[in-house]
């Protein structure tokens, strides 16, 4: 409003407040040939946490059911690459899933995010957390933790 007496400092607050009034989650996918780890933020997109590990063959239907219950703003999927940056053997499968998603659910964007070393970091987190060897061998848990690491790194990369 012209001639407003609102201090300039207050004008920037509306964008900061808008960030805390978000209602859509960000969902993260660590896509595997057999299993897929999933993580999700809270509705305000402040905290990332593991969600589930599902059979990759059931992933598409599982996600559609989830988004019918929970508001999801966007999806981040791990982009599998070798340590030298070359595509890994799983990248073709990931791209196939992304293309299918974009055609079927265009209103929820999906984007790639570097997933290099997430499995190594997941194993390290399990060790540091004091999990017993039997629990650390649970591949489904590794996938879920990897999805959480992808999501945390993604959120960190877009901090305001």
PDB file of C-alpha atoms in Angstrom:
ATOM      1  CA  UNK A   1       0.000   0.000   0.000  1.00  0.00           C
ATOM      2  CA  UNK A   2       1.390   3.424  -0.953  1.00  0.00           C
ATOM      3  CA  UNK A   3       2.320   5.569   2.011  1.00  0.00           C
ATOM      4  CA  UNK A   4       2.126   2.649   4.395  1.00  0.00           C
ATOM      5  CA  UNK A   5       3.590   3.188   7.822  1.00  0.00           C
ATOM      6  CA  UNK A   6       4.689  -0.440   8.166  1.00  0.00           C
ATOM      7  CA  UNK A   7       8.391  -0.501   9.002  1.00  0.00           C
ATOM      8  CA  UNK A   8      10.634  -1.910   6.270  1.00  0.00           C
ATOM      9  CA  UNK A   9      11.833  -4.631   8.651  1.00  0.00           C
ATOM     10  CA  UNK A  10       8.309  -6.043   8.829  1.00  0.00           C
ATOM     11  CA  UNK A  11       7.949  -6.310   5.053  1.00  0.00           C
ATOM     12  CA  UNK A  12      10.459  -9.174   4.900  1.00  0.00           C
ATOM     13  CA  UNK A  13       8.659 -11.105   7.620  1.00  0.00           C
ATOM     14  CA  UNK A  14       5.807 -12.227   5.391  1.00  0.00           C
ATOM     15  CA  UNK A  15       8.105 -14.372   3.248  1.00  0.00           C
ATOM     16  CA  UNK A  16       9.743 -15.874   6.341  1.00  0.00           C
ATOM     17  CA  UNK A  17       6.332 -16.600   7.862  1.00  0.00           C
ATOM     18  CA  UNK A  18       5.155 -18.181   4.618  1.00  0.00           C
ATOM     19  CA  UNK A  19       7.976 -20.726   4.902  1.00  0.00           C
ATOM     20  CA  UNK A  20       6.613 -21.845   8.264  1.00  0.00           C
ATOM     21  CA  UNK A  21       3.019 -22.017   7.018  1.00  0.00           C
ATOM     22  CA  UNK A  22       3.712 -24.654   4.367  1.00  0.00           C
ATOM     23  CA  UNK A  23       1.338 -27.560   4.372  1.00  0.00           C
ATOM     24  CA  UNK A  24       2.890 -29.873   1.796  1.00  0.00           C
ATOM     25  CA  UNK A  25       5.529 -32.435   2.561  1.00  0.00           C
ATOM     26  CA  UNK A  26       8.614 -33.181   0.505  1.00  0.00           C
ATOM     27  CA  UNK A  27       9.026 -36.883  -0.123  1.00  0.00           C
ATOM     28  CA  UNK A  28      12.376 -38.495  -0.892  1.00  0.00           C
ATOM     29  CA  UNK A  29      13.010 -41.712  -2.804  1.00  0.00           C
ATOM     30  CA  UNK A  30      16.079 -43.955  -2.723  1.00  0.00           C
ATOM     31  CA  UNK A  31      15.100 -46.078  -5.718  1.00  0.00           C
ATOM     32  CA  UNK A  32      16.467 -49.599  -5.867  1.00  0.00           C
ATOM     33  CA  UNK A  33      16.029 -52.558  -8.163  1.00  0.00           C
ATOM     34  CA  UNK A  34      14.204 -54.604  -5.499  1.00  0.00           C
ATOM     35  CA  UNK A  35      13.461 -52.202  -2.636  1.00  0.00           C
ATOM     36  CA  UNK A  36      12.931 -48.480  -2.392  1.00  0.00           C
ATOM     37  CA  UNK A  37      13.564 -46.401   0.704  1.00  0.00           C
ATOM     38  CA  UNK A  38      11.287 -43.448   1.427  1.00  0.00           C
ATOM     39  CA  UNK A  39      11.591 -40.426   3.679  1.00  0.00           C
ATOM     40  CA  UNK A  40       9.370 -37.408   4.180  1.00  0.00           C
ATOM     41  CA  UNK A  41       9.372 -34.004   5.821  1.00  0.00           C
ATOM     42  CA  UNK A  42       6.852 -32.720   8.290  1.00  0.00           C
ATOM     43  CA  UNK A  43       4.179 -30.463   6.703  1.00  0.00           C
ATOM     44  CA  UNK A  44       6.245 -27.333   7.465  1.00  0.00           C
ATOM     45  CA  UNK A  45       9.279 -28.892   5.745  1.00  0.00           C
ATOM     46  CA  UNK A  46      11.519 -28.458   8.778  1.00  0.00           C
ATOM     47  CA  UNK A  47      12.333 -32.045   9.799  1.00  0.00           C
ATOM     48  CA  UNK A  48      13.109 -35.074   7.611  1.00  0.00           C
ATOM     49  CA  UNK A  49      12.397 -38.587   8.806  1.00  0.00           C
ATOM     50  CA  UNK A  50      12.300 -42.109   7.460  1.00  0.00           C
ATOM     51  CA  UNK A  51       8.909 -43.196   6.174  1.00  0.00           C
ATOM     52  CA  UNK A  52       9.088 -46.758   4.853  1.00  0.00           C
ATOM     53  CA  UNK A  53      10.809 -49.213   2.575  1.00  0.00           C
ATOM     54  CA  UNK A  54       8.576 -50.726  -0.074  1.00  0.00           C
ATOM     55  CA  UNK A  55       9.001 -53.240  -2.835  1.00  0.00           C
ATOM     56  CA  UNK A  56       9.980 -51.315  -5.965  1.00  0.00           C
ATOM     57  CA  UNK A  57       7.323 -53.184  -7.945  1.00  0.00           C
ATOM     58  CA  UNK A  58       4.683 -51.725  -5.581  1.00  0.00           C
ATOM     59  CA  UNK A  59       6.204 -48.221  -5.322  1.00  0.00           C
ATOM     60  CA  UNK A  60       4.009 -46.372  -7.804  1.00  0.00           C
ATOM     61  CA  UNK A  61       0.733 -47.568  -6.247  1.00  0.00           C
ATOM     62  CA  UNK A  62       2.101 -47.060  -2.726  1.00  0.00           C
ATOM     63  CA  UNK A  63       2.997 -43.429  -3.515  1.00  0.00           C
ATOM     64  CA  UNK A  64      -0.374 -42.725  -5.105  1.00  0.00           C
ATOM     65  CA  UNK A  65      -2.113 -44.061  -1.979  1.00  0.00           C
ATOM     66  CA  UNK A  66       0.176 -41.997   0.257  1.00  0.00           C
ATOM     67  CA  UNK A  67      -0.450 -38.726  -1.608  1.00  0.00           C
ATOM     68  CA  UNK A  68      -4.191 -39.340  -1.369  1.00  0.00           C
ATOM     69  CA  UNK A  69      -3.819 -39.260   2.451  1.00  0.00           C
ATOM     70  CA  UNK A  70      -1.032 -36.708   2.918  1.00  0.00           C
ATOM     71  CA  UNK A  71      -0.337 -33.415   1.154  1.00  0.00           C
ATOM     72  CA  UNK A  72       2.908 -33.771  -0.820  1.00  0.00           C
ATOM     73  CA  UNK A  73       4.351 -30.652  -2.452  1.00  0.00           C
ATOM     74  CA  UNK A  74       7.214 -32.305  -4.307  1.00  0.00           C
ATOM     75  CA  UNK A  75       9.322 -35.425  -4.626  1.00  0.00           C
ATOM     76  CA  UNK A  76      13.101 -35.757  -4.650  1.00  0.00           C
ATOM     77  CA  UNK A  77      14.617 -38.913  -6.093  1.00  0.00           C
ATOM     78  CA  UNK A  78      18.202 -39.981  -5.674  1.00  0.00           C
ATOM     79  CA  UNK A  79      20.187 -39.749  -8.886  1.00  0.00           C
ATOM     80  CA  UNK A  80      22.454 -42.791  -8.890  1.00  0.00           C
ATOM     81  CA  UNK A  81      25.962 -41.975 -10.085  1.00  0.00           C
ATOM     82  CA  UNK A  82      29.379 -43.517  -9.636  1.00  0.00           C
ATOM     83  CA  UNK A  83      31.872 -41.639  -7.423  1.00  0.00           C
ATOM     84  CA  UNK A  84      33.456 -40.226 -10.609  1.00  0.00           C
ATOM     85  CA  UNK A  85      30.095 -38.770 -11.713  1.00  0.00           C
ATOM     86  CA  UNK A  86      29.356 -41.361 -14.384  1.00  0.00           C
ATOM     87  CA  UNK A  87      25.807 -42.814 -14.401  1.00  0.00           C
ATOM     88  CA  UNK A  88      25.351 -45.997 -12.394  1.00  0.00           C
ATOM     89  CA  UNK A  89      23.576 -49.056 -13.775  1.00  0.00           C
ATOM     90  CA  UNK A  90      20.388 -48.102 -11.887  1.00  0.00           C
ATOM     91  CA  UNK A  91      20.000 -44.668 -13.523  1.00  0.00           C
ATOM     92  CA  UNK A  92      17.993 -46.055 -16.449  1.00  0.00           C
ATOM     93  CA  UNK A  93      15.437 -47.591 -14.091  1.00  0.00           C
ATOM     94  CA  UNK A  94      15.238 -44.361 -12.075  1.00  0.00           C
ATOM     95  CA  UNK A  95      14.669 -42.298 -15.238  1.00  0.00           C
ATOM     96  CA  UNK A  96      11.926 -44.714 -16.320  1.00  0.00           C
ATOM     97  CA  UNK A  97      10.150 -44.264 -12.996  1.00  0.00           C
ATOM     98  CA  UNK A  98      10.532 -40.460 -13.131  1.00  0.00           C
ATOM     99  CA  UNK A  99       9.083 -40.312 -16.657  1.00  0.00           C
ATOM    100  CA  UNK A 100       6.139 -42.481 -15.637  1.00  0.00           C
ATOM    101  CA  UNK A 101       5.503 -40.300 -12.575  1.00  0.00           C
ATOM    102  CA  UNK A 102       5.659 -37.041 -14.537  1.00  0.00           C
ATOM    103  CA  UNK A 103       3.077 -38.341 -17.025  1.00  0.00           C
ATOM    104  CA  UNK A 104       0.702 -39.784 -14.424  1.00  0.00           C
ATOM    105  CA  UNK A 105       0.984 -37.167 -11.648  1.00  0.00           C
ATOM    106  CA  UNK A 106       2.181 -33.895 -13.250  1.00  0.00           C
ATOM    107  CA  UNK A 107       0.846 -31.784 -10.382  1.00  0.00           C
ATOM    108  CA  UNK A 108       3.500 -33.147  -8.001  1.00  0.00           C
ATOM    109  CA  UNK A 109       6.936 -32.329  -9.410  1.00  0.00           C
ATOM    110  CA  UNK A 110       9.775 -34.808  -9.067  1.00  0.00           C
ATOM    111  CA  UNK A 111      13.419 -33.828  -9.299  1.00  0.00           C
ATOM    112  CA  UNK A 112      16.758 -35.584  -9.137  1.00  0.00           C
ATOM    113  CA  UNK A 113      19.273 -35.098  -6.345  1.00  0.00           C
ATOM    114  CA  UNK A 114      22.775 -36.566  -6.060  1.00  0.00           C
ATOM    115  CA  UNK A 115      22.716 -39.729  -3.947  1.00  0.00           C
ATOM    116  CA  UNK A 116      26.402 -40.623  -4.078  1.00  0.00           C
ATOM    117  CA  UNK A 117      27.703 -42.074  -0.802  1.00  0.00           C
ATOM    118  CA  UNK A 118      24.267 -42.182   0.895  1.00  0.00           C
ATOM    119  CA  UNK A 119      24.521 -45.939   1.534  1.00  0.00           C
ATOM    120  CA  UNK A 120      27.960 -45.475   3.085  1.00  0.00           C
ATOM    121  CA  UNK A 121      26.601 -42.626   5.231  1.00  0.00           C
ATOM    122  CA  UNK A 122      23.586 -44.744   6.213  1.00  0.00           C
ATOM    123  CA  UNK A 123      25.842 -47.565   7.412  1.00  0.00           C
ATOM    124  CA  UNK A 124      27.972 -45.029   9.305  1.00  0.00           C
ATOM    125  CA  UNK A 125      24.856 -43.581  10.978  1.00  0.00           C
ATOM    126  CA  UNK A 126      23.805 -47.076  12.037  1.00  0.00           C
ATOM    127  CA  UNK A 127      27.240 -47.774  13.495  1.00  0.00           C
ATOM    128  CA  UNK A 128      27.359 -44.408  15.243  1.00  0.00           C
ATOM    129  CA  UNK A 129      23.860 -45.046  16.579  1.00  0.00           C
ATOM    130  CA  UNK A 130      25.042 -48.227  18.252  1.00  0.00           C
ATOM    131  CA  UNK A 131      22.801 -50.583  16.273  1.00  0.00           C
ATOM    132  CA  UNK A 132      23.626 -54.252  16.609  1.00  0.00           C
ATOM    133  CA  UNK A 133      25.183 -56.097  13.665  1.00  0.00           C
ATOM    134  CA  UNK A 134      21.938 -57.968  12.887  1.00  0.00           C
ATOM    135  CA  UNK A 135      20.017 -54.679  12.648  1.00  0.00           C
ATOM    136  CA  UNK A 136      22.744 -53.087  10.509  1.00  0.00           C
ATOM    137  CA  UNK A 137      22.334 -55.950   8.019  1.00  0.00           C
ATOM    138  CA  UNK A 138      18.690 -54.968   7.462  1.00  0.00           C
ATOM    139  CA  UNK A 139      18.833 -53.676   3.864  1.00  0.00           C
ATOM    140  CA  UNK A 140      15.367 -52.146   4.128  1.00  0.00           C
ATOM    141  CA  UNK A 141      16.540 -49.986   7.030  1.00  0.00           C
ATOM    142  CA  UNK A 142      19.629 -48.930   5.058  1.00  0.00           C
ATOM    143  CA  UNK A 143      17.368 -47.876   2.160  1.00  0.00           C
ATOM    144  CA  UNK A 144      15.108 -45.836   4.441  1.00  0.00           C
ATOM    145  CA  UNK A 145      18.052 -44.119   6.110  1.00  0.00           C
ATOM    146  CA  UNK A 146      19.572 -43.425   2.672  1.00  0.00           C
ATOM    147  CA  UNK A 147      16.306 -41.753   1.584  1.00  0.00           C
ATOM    148  CA  UNK A 148      16.434 -39.655   4.755  1.00  0.00           C
ATOM    149  CA  UNK A 149      20.008 -38.573   4.003  1.00  0.00           C
ATOM    150  CA  UNK A 150      19.018 -37.610   0.439  1.00  0.00           C
ATOM    151  CA  UNK A 151      16.154 -35.533   1.838  1.00  0.00           C
ATOM    152  CA  UNK A 152      18.277 -33.854   4.509  1.00  0.00           C
ATOM    153  CA  UNK A 153      20.940 -32.959   1.932  1.00  0.00           C
ATOM    154  CA  UNK A 154      18.278 -31.641  -0.441  1.00  0.00           C
ATOM    155  CA  UNK A 155      16.721 -29.497   2.301  1.00  0.00           C
ATOM    156  CA  UNK A 156      20.154 -28.177   3.289  1.00  0.00           C
ATOM    157  CA  UNK A 157      20.881 -27.256  -0.344  1.00  0.00           C
ATOM    158  CA  UNK A 158      17.796 -25.045  -0.581  1.00  0.00           C
ATOM    159  CA  UNK A 159      17.954 -23.307   2.792  1.00  0.00           C
ATOM    160  CA  UNK A 160      16.888 -19.697   2.775  1.00  0.00           C
TER     161      UNK A 160
END
